[in-house]
Coordinates of C-alpha atoms and ligand atoms in Angstrom, one line a residue:
X1 CA 88.9 122.7 101.5
X2 CA 91.0 125.0 103.6
X3 CA 94.1 123.9 105.6
X4 CA 95.6 126.1 108.2
X5 CA 98.4 125.7 110.6
X6 CA 98.1 127.0 114.2
X7 CA 100.0 126.7 117.5
X8 CA 96.8 127.0 119.7
X9 CA 96.7 124.9 122.8
X10 CA 94.6 121.8 122.1
X11 CA 91.9 122.8 124.7
X12 CA 91.3 126.0 122.9
X13 CA 90.8 124.6 119.4
X14 CA 87.2 125.1 118.2
X15 CA 87.2 122.4 115.4
X16 CA 84.3 119.9 115.3
X17 CA 86.8 117.2 116.4
X18 CA 90.4 116.9 117.6
X19 CA 92.3 113.7 116.6
X20 CA 94.6 112.0 119.1
X21 CA 96.6 108.8 118.5
X22 CA 97.4 105.7 120.7
X23 CA 99.9 103.0 119.7
X24 CA 99.1 99.4 120.1
X25 CA 100.5 98.1 123.3
X26 CA 101.2 101.6 124.6
X27 CA 100.8 101.7 128.4
X28 CA 100.7 105.4 129.2
X29 CA 99.0 108.0 127.2
X30 CA 101.4 110.4 125.5
X31 CA 101.3 113.4 123.1
X32 CA 98.0 114.8 122.1
X33 CA 96.1 112.0 123.9
X34 CA 97.8 112.8 127.2
X35 CA 97.3 116.5 126.8
X36 CA 93.5 116.0 126.0
X37 CA 93.2 113.6 128.8
X38 CA 94.6 116.1 131.3
X39 CA 92.4 118.9 130.0
X40 CA 89.3 116.8 130.3
X41 CA 90.1 115.1 133.6
X42 CA 90.4 111.7 132.1
X43 CA 88.1 111.5 129.1
X44 CA 90.4 109.1 127.2
X45 CA 91.5 107.2 130.3
X46 CA 87.9 106.4 131.0
X47 CA 87.5 104.8 127.5
X48 CA 90.9 103.2 127.6
X49 CA 89.5 99.6 127.9
X50 CA 87.8 100.0 124.5
X51 CA 90.9 101.4 122.8
X52 CA 93.6 98.9 121.8
X53 CA 95.5 101.2 119.5
X54 CA 95.1 98.7 116.6
X55 CA 95.9 100.4 113.3
X56 CA 93.0 102.6 112.2
X57 CA 90.7 101.7 115.1
X58 CA 88.6 104.7 115.8
X59 CA 86.7 105.8 118.9
X60 CA 84.7 109.0 119.0
X61 CA 84.5 110.6 122.5
X62 CA 82.3 113.5 123.6
X63 CA 83.9 116.1 125.8
X64 CA 81.5 117.8 128.2
X65 CA 84.2 120.0 129.8
X66 CA 87.8 121.1 129.5
X67 CA 87.8 121.5 125.7
X68 CA 86.5 124.2 123.3
X69 CA 85.8 121.3 120.8
X70 CA 83.0 118.9 121.5
X71 CA 84.6 115.8 120.3
X72 CA 87.8 113.8 120.4
X73 CA 88.6 111.1 117.9
X74 CA 91.0 108.6 119.2
X75 CA 92.7 106.6 116.5
X76 CA 94.8 103.5 116.6
X77 CA 98.3 103.9 115.3
X78 CA 99.3 100.3 115.2
X79 CA 102.6 99.1 116.7
X80 CA 105.1 101.9 117.2
X81 CA 107.9 99.9 115.4
X82 CA 105.7 99.5 112.3
X83 CA 105.0 103.3 111.9
X84 CA 106.1 104.7 108.6
X85 CA 105.5 108.0 106.8
X86 CA 102.9 106.3 104.6
X87 CA 101.1 104.9 107.6
X88 CA 100.9 108.4 109.0
X89 CA 99.2 109.5 105.7
X90 CA 96.8 106.6 106.0
X91 CA 96.0 107.4 109.6
X92 CA 95.3 111.0 108.9
X93 CA 93.0 110.0 106.0
X94 CA 91.2 107.5 108.1
X95 CA 90.7 110.1 110.9
X96 CA 89.2 112.8 108.7
X97 CA 87.0 110.3 106.7
X98 CA 85.7 109.1 110.0
X99 CA 84.9 112.7 111.0
X100 CA 83.2 113.3 107.6
X101 CA 81.1 110.1 108.0
X102 CA 79.9 111.4 111.3
X103 CA 78.6 114.5 109.5
X104 CA 81.4 116.8 110.7
X105 CA 83.1 119.4 108.5
X106 CA 86.2 120.4 110.3
X107 CA 89.0 118.5 112.2
X108 CA 92.2 119.4 114.0
X109 CA 95.2 117.2 113.5
X110 CA 97.9 117.9 116.1
X111 CA 101.4 117.0 115.2
X112 CA 101.4 115.2 118.6
X113 CA 98.7 112.9 117.3
X114 CA 101.8 110.7 116.8
X115 CA 103.3 110.8 120.3
X116 CA 107.0 111.0 120.6
X117 CA 107.6 110.8 116.8
X118 CA 111.2 111.2 115.8
X119 CA 110.1 112.4 112.4
X120 CA 110.8 116.1 111.8
X121 CA 107.8 118.4 112.7
X122 CA 107.7 119.9 109.1
X123 CA 107.7 116.4 107.5
X124 CA 105.1 115.1 110.0
X125 CA 102.9 118.1 109.2
X126 CA 103.3 117.6 105.5
X127 CA 102.3 113.9 105.6
X128 CA 99.3 114.6 107.9
X129 CA 98.2 117.2 105.5
X130 CA 98.7 115.0 102.4
X131 CA 96.9 112.0 104.0
X132 CA 93.9 114.2 105.0
X133 CA 93.6 116.0 101.7
X134 CA 94.1 113.0 99.5
X135 CA 91.9 110.8 101.7
X136 CA 89.0 113.2 101.5
X137 CA 89.2 113.5 97.7
X138 CA 85.9 112.8 95.9
X139 CA 84.9 113.1 92.3
X140 CA 81.3 114.1 92.0
X141 CA 81.2 116.2 88.9
X142 CA 78.7 114.0 87.2
X143 CA 76.3 113.5 90.2
X144 CA 73.4 115.8 89.8
X145 CA 72.1 115.0 93.2
X146 CA 73.7 113.8 96.5
X147 CA 73.8 110.0 97.1
X148 CA 71.6 108.7 99.8
X149 CA 73.2 109.5 103.2
X150 CA 76.1 111.3 101.6
X151 CA 78.1 113.3 104.0
X152 CA 78.5 117.1 103.8
X153 CA 81.6 118.5 102.1
X154 CA 84.5 118.8 104.5
X155 CA 85.5 122.4 105.1
X156 CA 88.6 122.7 107.1
X157 CA 91.6 120.9 108.3
X158 CA 93.7 122.5 111.1
X159 CA 97.3 121.3 111.6
X160 CA 98.0 122.0 115.1
X161 CA 101.8 122.3 115.7
X162 CA 101.6 123.5 119.3
X163 CA 105.1 124.0 120.7
X164 CA 106.6 122.6 117.5
X165 CA 105.2 125.5 115.5
X166 CA 107.7 127.2 113.2
X167 CA 107.7 128.9 109.9
X168 CA 109.0 125.7 108.3
X169 CA 106.1 123.8 109.6
X170 CA 103.6 126.2 108.1
X171 CA 105.5 126.3 104.8
X172 CA 105.6 122.5 104.7
X173 CA 101.8 122.4 105.0
X174 CA 101.4 125.0 102.2
X175 CA 103.7 123.0 100.0
X176 CA 101.9 119.8 100.8
X177 CA 98.6 121.5 99.8
X178 CA 100.2 122.6 96.5
X179 CA 101.4 119.0 95.7
X180 CA 98.0 117.6 96.6
X181 CA 96.4 120.1 94.2
X182 CA 98.6 118.5 91.5
X183 CA 97.5 115.0 92.6
X184 CA 93.9 116.0 92.6
X185 CA 94.2 117.6 89.2
X186 CA 95.6 114.3 87.9
X187 CA 92.9 112.3 89.6
X188 CA 90.2 114.5 88.1
X189 CA 91.6 114.2 84.6
X190 CA 91.7 110.4 84.9
X191 CA 88.3 110.1 86.5
X192 CA 86.7 112.1 83.8
X193 CA 85.2 109.9 81.1
X194 CA 86.7 109.6 77.7
X195 CA 84.1 111.8 76.1
X196 CA 85.1 114.7 78.3
X197 CA 88.8 114.2 78.7
X198 CA 89.7 114.2 75.0
X199 CA 93.1 115.2 73.6
X200 CA 91.7 118.7 73.1
X201 CA 90.4 118.9 76.7
X202 CA 93.9 117.9 78.0
X203 CA 95.4 120.6 75.8
X204 CA 92.9 123.2 77.1
X205 CA 93.7 122.1 80.6
X206 CA 97.4 122.5 80.0
X207 CA 96.8 126.1 78.6
X208 CA 94.7 126.9 81.6
X209 CA 97.2 125.8 84.2
X210 CA 100.0 127.4 82.2
X211 CA 98.2 130.7 82.4
X212 CA 97.3 130.5 86.1
X213 CA 100.6 129.1 87.3
X214 CA 103.1 130.8 85.0
X215 CA 104.2 128.0 82.7
X216 CA 105.0 128.2 79.0
X217 CA 102.7 126.1 76.9
X218 CA 102.4 125.1 73.3
X219 CA 100.0 122.7 71.8
X220 CA 100.7 121.1 68.4
X221 CA 97.7 120.4 66.2
X222 CA 97.7 117.6 63.6
X223 CA 99.2 119.8 60.9
X224 CA 102.2 120.6 63.2
X225 CA 102.5 116.9 64.3
X226 CA 102.6 116.0 60.6
X227 CA 105.2 118.6 59.9
X228 CA 107.3 117.2 62.7
X229 CA 106.8 113.7 61.2
X230 CA 105.6 112.2 64.4
X231 CA 104.6 109.0 62.6
X232 CA 103.9 107.0 65.7
X233 CA 101.4 109.6 67.1
X234 CA 99.8 110.1 63.7
X235 CA 99.4 106.3 63.1
X236 CA 97.5 105.8 66.4
X237 CA 95.4 108.9 65.8
X238 CA 94.2 107.7 62.4
X239 CA 91.5 105.5 63.7
X240 CA 89.6 108.3 65.5
X241 CA 87.8 111.5 64.6
X242 CA 89.1 113.1 67.7
X243 CA 92.1 115.2 66.7
X244 CA 95.5 114.4 68.3
X245 CA 97.5 116.9 70.2
X246 CA 101.1 117.1 71.3
X247 CA 101.3 119.2 74.5
X248 CA 104.5 121.0 75.6
X249 CA 104.7 122.6 79.0
X250 CA 107.7 124.4 80.4
X251 CA 108.6 125.4 83.9
X252 CA 111.6 127.5 84.7
X253 CA 112.9 130.4 86.7
X254 CA 115.1 133.4 85.5
X255 CA 118.2 131.7 86.9
X256 CA 117.6 128.3 85.3
X257 CA 116.2 129.4 82.0
X258 CA 119.3 128.3 80.1
X259 CA 120.0 125.1 82.0
X260 CA 119.6 121.7 80.6
X261 CA 116.1 120.6 81.6
X262 CA 114.6 117.5 83.1
X263 CA 112.0 116.2 80.6
X264 CA 108.9 114.5 81.8
X265 CA 106.8 112.5 79.2
X266 CA 103.3 111.2 79.9
X267 CA 101.4 108.8 77.7
X268 CA 97.9 110.2 77.1
X269 CA 95.7 107.8 75.3
X270 CA 92.4 109.3 76.2
X271 CA 90.7 106.0 75.4
X272 CA 92.4 102.8 74.4
X273 CA 89.9 100.5 72.7
X274 CA 92.9 98.5 71.3
X275 CA 92.2 99.8 67.8
X276 CA 91.8 97.1 65.1
X277 CA 93.3 94.6 67.6
X278 CA 90.3 95.4 69.7
X279 CA 90.2 94.6 73.4
X280 CA 87.6 92.3 75.0
X281 CA 84.5 94.2 76.2
X282 CA 84.9 93.3 79.9
X283 CA 86.3 96.3 81.8
X284 CA 87.1 98.2 78.6
X285 CA 85.6 101.3 80.3
X286 CA 88.7 101.4 82.4
X287 CA 90.7 102.3 79.4
X288 CA 89.7 105.9 79.8
X289 CA 92.5 105.8 82.3
X290 CA 95.2 105.2 79.6
X291 CA 96.1 109.0 79.9
X292 CA 97.2 108.6 83.5
X293 CA 100.9 109.3 82.6
X294 CA 99.9 112.5 80.9
X295 CA 97.7 113.5 83.8
X296 CA 100.6 112.9 86.2
X297 CA 102.9 115.1 84.1
X298 CA 100.3 117.9 84.0
X299 CA 99.8 117.6 87.8
X300 CA 103.6 117.6 88.4
X301 CA 104.3 120.6 86.1
X302 CA 101.5 122.6 87.9
X303 CA 103.2 121.8 91.3
X304 CA 106.7 122.6 90.0
X305 CA 105.5 126.0 88.9
X306 CA 103.5 126.8 92.1
X307 CA 106.5 125.6 94.3
X308 CA 108.8 127.7 92.1
X309 CA 111.3 124.9 91.9
X310 CA 114.7 126.2 90.9
X311 CA 115.2 124.1 87.8
X312 CA 113.9 123.8 84.3
X313 CA 111.3 121.1 83.7
X314 CA 109.7 120.3 80.4
X315 CA 106.5 118.3 80.2
X316 CA 105.6 116.4 76.9
X317 CA 102.2 114.8 76.5
X318 CA 101.4 113.1 73.2
X319 CA 97.6 112.7 73.3
X320 CA 95.2 110.7 71.1
X321 CA 92.4 108.2 71.2
X322 CA 93.1 104.7 70.0
X323 CA 90.0 103.6 68.0
X324 CA 89.3 101.2 65.2
X325 CA 87.9 103.6 62.6
X326 CA 87.8 103.0 58.9
X327 CA 91.2 104.6 58.4
X328 CA 92.8 103.0 61.5
X329 CA 96.3 101.6 61.7
X330 CA 96.3 97.9 61.0
X331 CA 98.3 94.9 62.2
X332 CA 101.1 94.4 59.6
X333 CA 101.4 98.1 58.8
X334 CA 104.8 99.7 59.0
X335 CA 105.1 103.3 60.3
X336 CA 108.1 105.6 60.4
X337 CA 108.6 107.3 63.7
X338 CA 110.0 110.8 64.1
X339 CA 113.4 109.3 64.8
X340 CA 113.3 107.9 61.3
X341 CA 113.2 104.3 62.6
X342 CA 110.5 102.0 61.0
X343 CA 108.1 100.1 63.2
X344 CA 106.2 97.0 62.2
X345 CA 102.8 96.9 63.8
X346 CA 102.0 93.5 65.2
X347 CA 99.1 94.7 67.3
X348 CA 97.4 98.0 67.3
X349 CA 96.8 97.6 71.1
X350 CA 100.5 98.2 71.7
X351 CA 100.0 101.9 70.8
X352 CA 101.4 103.6 73.9
X353 CA 105.0 102.9 72.9
X354 CA 104.3 104.4 69.4
X355 CA 103.4 107.8 70.7
X356 CA 106.1 107.7 73.4
X357 CA 108.7 106.9 70.7
X358 CA 108.0 110.3 69.1
X359 CA 107.9 112.1 72.4
X360 CA 111.2 110.6 73.4
X361 CA 112.7 111.7 70.1
X362 CA 111.2 115.2 70.5
X363 CA 112.8 115.4 74.0
X364 CA 116.3 115.2 72.5
X365 CA 116.0 118.7 71.1
X366 CA 116.3 120.0 74.6
X367 CA 119.6 118.3 75.3
X368 CA 118.0 117.2 78.6
X369 CA 119.9 116.2 81.7
X370 CA 117.4 113.5 82.3
X371 CA 114.2 112.1 80.7
X372 CA 111.5 110.3 82.6
X373 CA 108.4 108.8 81.0
X374 CA 105.3 107.6 82.8
X375 CA 102.8 105.3 81.0
X376 CA 100.0 102.9 81.7
X377 CA 101.9 100.8 79.2
X378 CA 101.4 97.0 79.8
X379 CA 98.9 94.6 81.4
X380 CA 101.9 92.5 82.0
X381 CA 103.1 95.0 84.6
X382 CA 100.0 94.2 86.6
X383 CA 100.7 90.5 86.3
X384 CA 104.3 91.1 87.5
X385 CA 103.8 93.7 90.3
X386 CA 100.1 93.9 91.0
X387 CA 98.2 97.1 91.8
X388 CA 100.4 98.7 94.5
X389 CA 103.8 98.9 92.8
X390 CA 104.9 100.5 89.5
X391 CA 107.8 99.2 87.4
X392 CA 110.9 101.2 86.8
X393 CA 113.3 100.6 83.9
X394 CA 115.9 102.7 82.2
X395 CA 119.4 103.4 81.1
X396 CA 120.7 105.3 84.2
X397 CA 121.2 103.6 87.5
X398 CA 121.7 106.9 89.3
X399 CA 118.4 108.2 87.9
X400 CA 116.6 105.0 88.9
X401 CA 118.2 105.2 92.4
X402 CA 116.9 108.7 92.8
X403 CA 113.4 107.7 91.7
X404 CA 113.5 104.8 94.2
X405 CA 114.6 107.2 97.0
X406 CA 111.7 109.6 96.1
X407 CA 109.3 106.7 96.0
X408 CA 110.4 105.6 99.4
X409 CA 109.6 109.1 100.7
X410 CA 106.2 109.4 99.0
X411 CA 104.9 105.8 99.5
X412 CA 104.4 105.4 95.7
X413 CA 106.2 102.1 95.5
X414 CA 108.3 101.3 92.4
X415 CA 110.5 98.2 91.6
X416 CA 113.1 97.8 88.9
X417 CA 112.9 95.5 86.0
X418 CA 116.0 94.7 83.8
X419 CA 116.6 95.8 80.2
X420 CA 119.1 93.1 79.3
X421 CA 120.2 93.0 75.7
X422 CA 118.7 89.4 75.4
X423 CA 115.2 90.9 75.5
X424 CA 116.0 92.9 72.4
X425 CA 115.8 89.7 70.3
X426 CA 112.0 89.6 71.1
X427 CA 111.3 92.9 69.2
X428 CA 113.4 92.2 66.1
X429 CA 111.3 92.6 63.0
X430 CA 111.9 90.7 59.7
X431 CA 111.1 93.6 57.6
X432 CA 111.3 96.8 59.7
X433 CA 113.8 98.2 62.2
X434 CA 111.7 97.0 65.2
X435 CA 108.3 95.5 65.9
X436 CA 105.9 96.9 68.5
X437 CA 105.3 93.7 70.4
X438 CA 107.8 91.2 71.9
X439 CA 105.7 88.0 72.2
X440 CA 104.4 86.3 75.3
X441 CA 107.2 86.6 77.9
X442 CA 108.4 89.7 79.8
X443 CA 105.8 92.1 78.2
X444 CA 106.7 95.1 80.4
X445 CA 110.4 94.6 79.7
X446 CA 110.1 94.3 75.9
X447 CA 108.0 97.4 76.0
X448 CA 110.8 99.1 77.9
X449 CA 113.3 97.7 75.4
X450 CA 111.3 99.2 72.6
X451 CA 111.3 102.7 74.3
X452 CA 115.0 102.4 74.9
X453 CA 115.6 102.4 71.2
X454 CA 114.1 106.0 71.1
X455 CA 115.5 107.3 74.4
X456 CA 118.7 108.8 73.0
X457 CA 121.8 109.4 75.1
X458 CA 120.4 111.4 78.1
X459 CA 119.8 109.4 81.3
X460 CA 116.4 107.9 80.8
X461 CA 113.9 106.1 83.1
X462 CA 110.5 104.7 82.3
X463 CA 107.7 104.1 84.9
X464 CA 105.0 101.6 84.0
X465 CA 102.0 102.7 86.0
X466 CA 99.4 100.3 84.5
X467 CA 98.6 98.7 87.8
X468 CA 98.9 101.7 90.1
X469 CA 97.0 104.5 88.2
X470 CA 93.6 103.1 89.0
X471 CA 92.3 101.6 92.2
X472 CA 89.5 99.1 92.0
X473 CA 89.4 99.1 95.8
X474 CA 89.9 102.1 98.0
X475 CA 93.4 102.7 99.2
X476 CA 94.3 104.2 102.6
X477 CA 94.4 107.7 101.2
X478 CA 92.7 107.3 97.8
X479 CA 89.1 106.4 97.1
X480 CA 88.2 103.9 94.4
X481 CA 89.2 105.3 90.9
X482 CA 92.1 107.4 89.8
X483 CA 95.1 107.5 92.3
X484 CA 97.1 110.4 90.8
X485 CA 100.1 108.1 91.1
X486 CA 103.4 109.7 89.9
X487 CA 102.7 113.3 90.8
X488 CA 104.1 113.2 94.3
X489 CA 106.9 111.0 93.2
X490 CA 108.0 113.4 90.4
X491 CA 107.7 116.5 92.5
X492 CA 109.7 114.8 95.4
X493 CA 112.4 113.8 92.9
X494 CA 112.6 117.3 91.5
X495 CA 112.5 119.1 94.8
X496 CA 115.6 117.1 95.9
X497 CA 117.2 117.4 92.4
X498 CA 119.4 120.3 93.1
X499 CA 120.7 118.8 96.3
X500 CA 121.8 115.7 94.5
X501 CA 123.1 117.4 91.4
X502 CA 124.4 121.0 91.9
Ligands
BES1 N1 96.8 100.6 77.8 C1 97.2 99.3 77.7 C2 97.9 98.7 79.0 C3 97.0 98.6 80.2 C4 96.4 97.4 80.5 C5 96.9 99.7 81.0 C6 95.6 97.3 81.7 C7 96.1 99.6 82.2 C8 95.5 98.4 82.5 C9 98.2 99.1 76.6 O1 98.1 100.0 75.5 C10 98.1 97.7 76.0 O2 97.0 97.5 75.5 N2 99.1 96.9 76.1 C11 99.0 95.6 75.6 C12 100.3 95.3 75.0 C13 100.4 93.9 74.3 C14 99.4 93.9 73.2 C15 101.8 93.7 73.9 C16 98.8 94.7 76.8 O3 99.3 94.9 77.9 O4 98.0 93.8 76.7
ZN2 ZN1 96.7 99.3 74.1
ZN3 ZN1 97.2 101.8 76.0

C-alpha cells in the first residue's frame, strides 16, 4: 500500500473516492464536505436528508460533474463534542474499508474531512493515516485462493492537506507509515501459527529487521543460555523439541551510543499449552498469541530504528514453546533463575514470569534508565479489565505516568494495578525463595509482584496485554486476530522520551 501527501484541490483529485465528514447535528456543511458540495453544485446537499452524521454512517455519492473523482464517500463523525483522536482513526478505517468493499483501490482522505478540527494538521494527518493503514490490514499468507467475493487489494491512500500542507504534515504521514509497519510486523508475527512462528523464526526475523533497519542483533542459542544460567527460560524450554532463543536487539545513534538505554522486554512463548499443567482444549489454539509481547518489542525496535530516534533502546526477547514433553518441567520442581533466586513451580502454566525473570535480570547489565516489559501474562487480567484495556504495574510512578500519557495519545488504553507489599505474602514458598503462583485472588498483581523481585533498581513497568493482544471481534481499526498492541504505545513513549528527560 502506498500513502502520499498532496495539497491538490479536492476537485482535481483523481482517486477512486474522496472522503468527507459530517458531524451529527451539524447544520451547515463545512470543511471537505462544503468544498465538494460547492464544486459539484450541491451533490451532498441533495443527499442531506439521508445523512444524519451518526458515527460511522456511510453514504456513497456519484459525482457526474465538478470533480475529477467519480465518487464521494460521506461519513458520519458522530457528535462533535465526542470526537477524539482514536475516533478519527476509527473513522478513517471505516471509510477506507467501505471503499475497499465497494471494489475500489484508492481513496483520498482530506485533512478537512474533520471540519474545523482544532487538532494540529500534522497530528490529524498522522491519525488519519494510521487508522486507514491499520484498518485495511489483512493476513492472507495461508490462503491459497481468494475468498468468495473478496475485495481487491487496496493500492493507495492520499492524504490531502490542501491549504494546511506543510513539510511537517508530510513528515508526520511518513512517520505514521513507519509506525504502522511496526504494528503490522507485530500483527503478522502473532497471526502466524505456532508451527511457523517458532523461537528460531522470531530470531531470524530479528536478524532480518536488524540488517534492513540498522539495528545490532545477537541471538543466544541454548548453549549460551545455559552458560548465562537462565534457569527460568531453560526450565520452560525443557518440554519442547523446539530450541529456545534469547534475542537481543539494540538501536542507538552515534550521539547516544554511550547513554543509559531504555530496555524493552517482550514475553515470547510461541505456543503455551500450559506444559504438564496442561490447559483445557477449548480455545487452546489462541495460545499461539503468547508471544505478543515479543512481537511488540520487535515492531517497536524496527520503528525506533527507522525513525532514527535519538536514544538508546535495547529489546530483549526470551523465546520458547511451553509443551509437556517427557523432560518437561513439573509442578513441585524448583528452578534457579539467572538472578540466583530459587523458584518453586506450582503450575507449569505460569511460565511467562519464569522467562521474564531471566530477561529482567539480564537487563540489569545495561544499567538502564528504565525497563518496560510486555507480556500476555495472566488470564486474570482479562477478568479484571476485559479486552480493550491492558494493565500496567511497576516500581516507578513517573514511568507509569509517561506510559499512561502515551496510551492516551495512541488509544491503547492502560490502567494501573497496585503492587502493595501485602500481595507478596501470596507468593511466599515454604522451601524456595518464591513460588510461581499466588493463589486465587489478584492473579495479575501477584504475577507483577513476582516480576518485581527480579526487576532490580531501575525504574520498571510491566504491561499485561493478555486481553488486548488478540481481538475475537473486529475493532475499529483492527480486524479480528492480532492487534499489534504495544507497538504504537512504546514508540510514542520513546518519541517523547527526550522531551521529558533531557
Ligand atoms: N499465557 C497465559 C496467559 C493468557 C491467558 C494469555 C489468556 C492470553 C489469554 C499464561 O501463561 C498463563 O497460563 N497464566 C495462567 C497463570 C495461572 C496459572 C497462575 C493463567 O492466567 O491462568
Ligand atoms: Zn501459561
Ligand atoms: Zn503464557
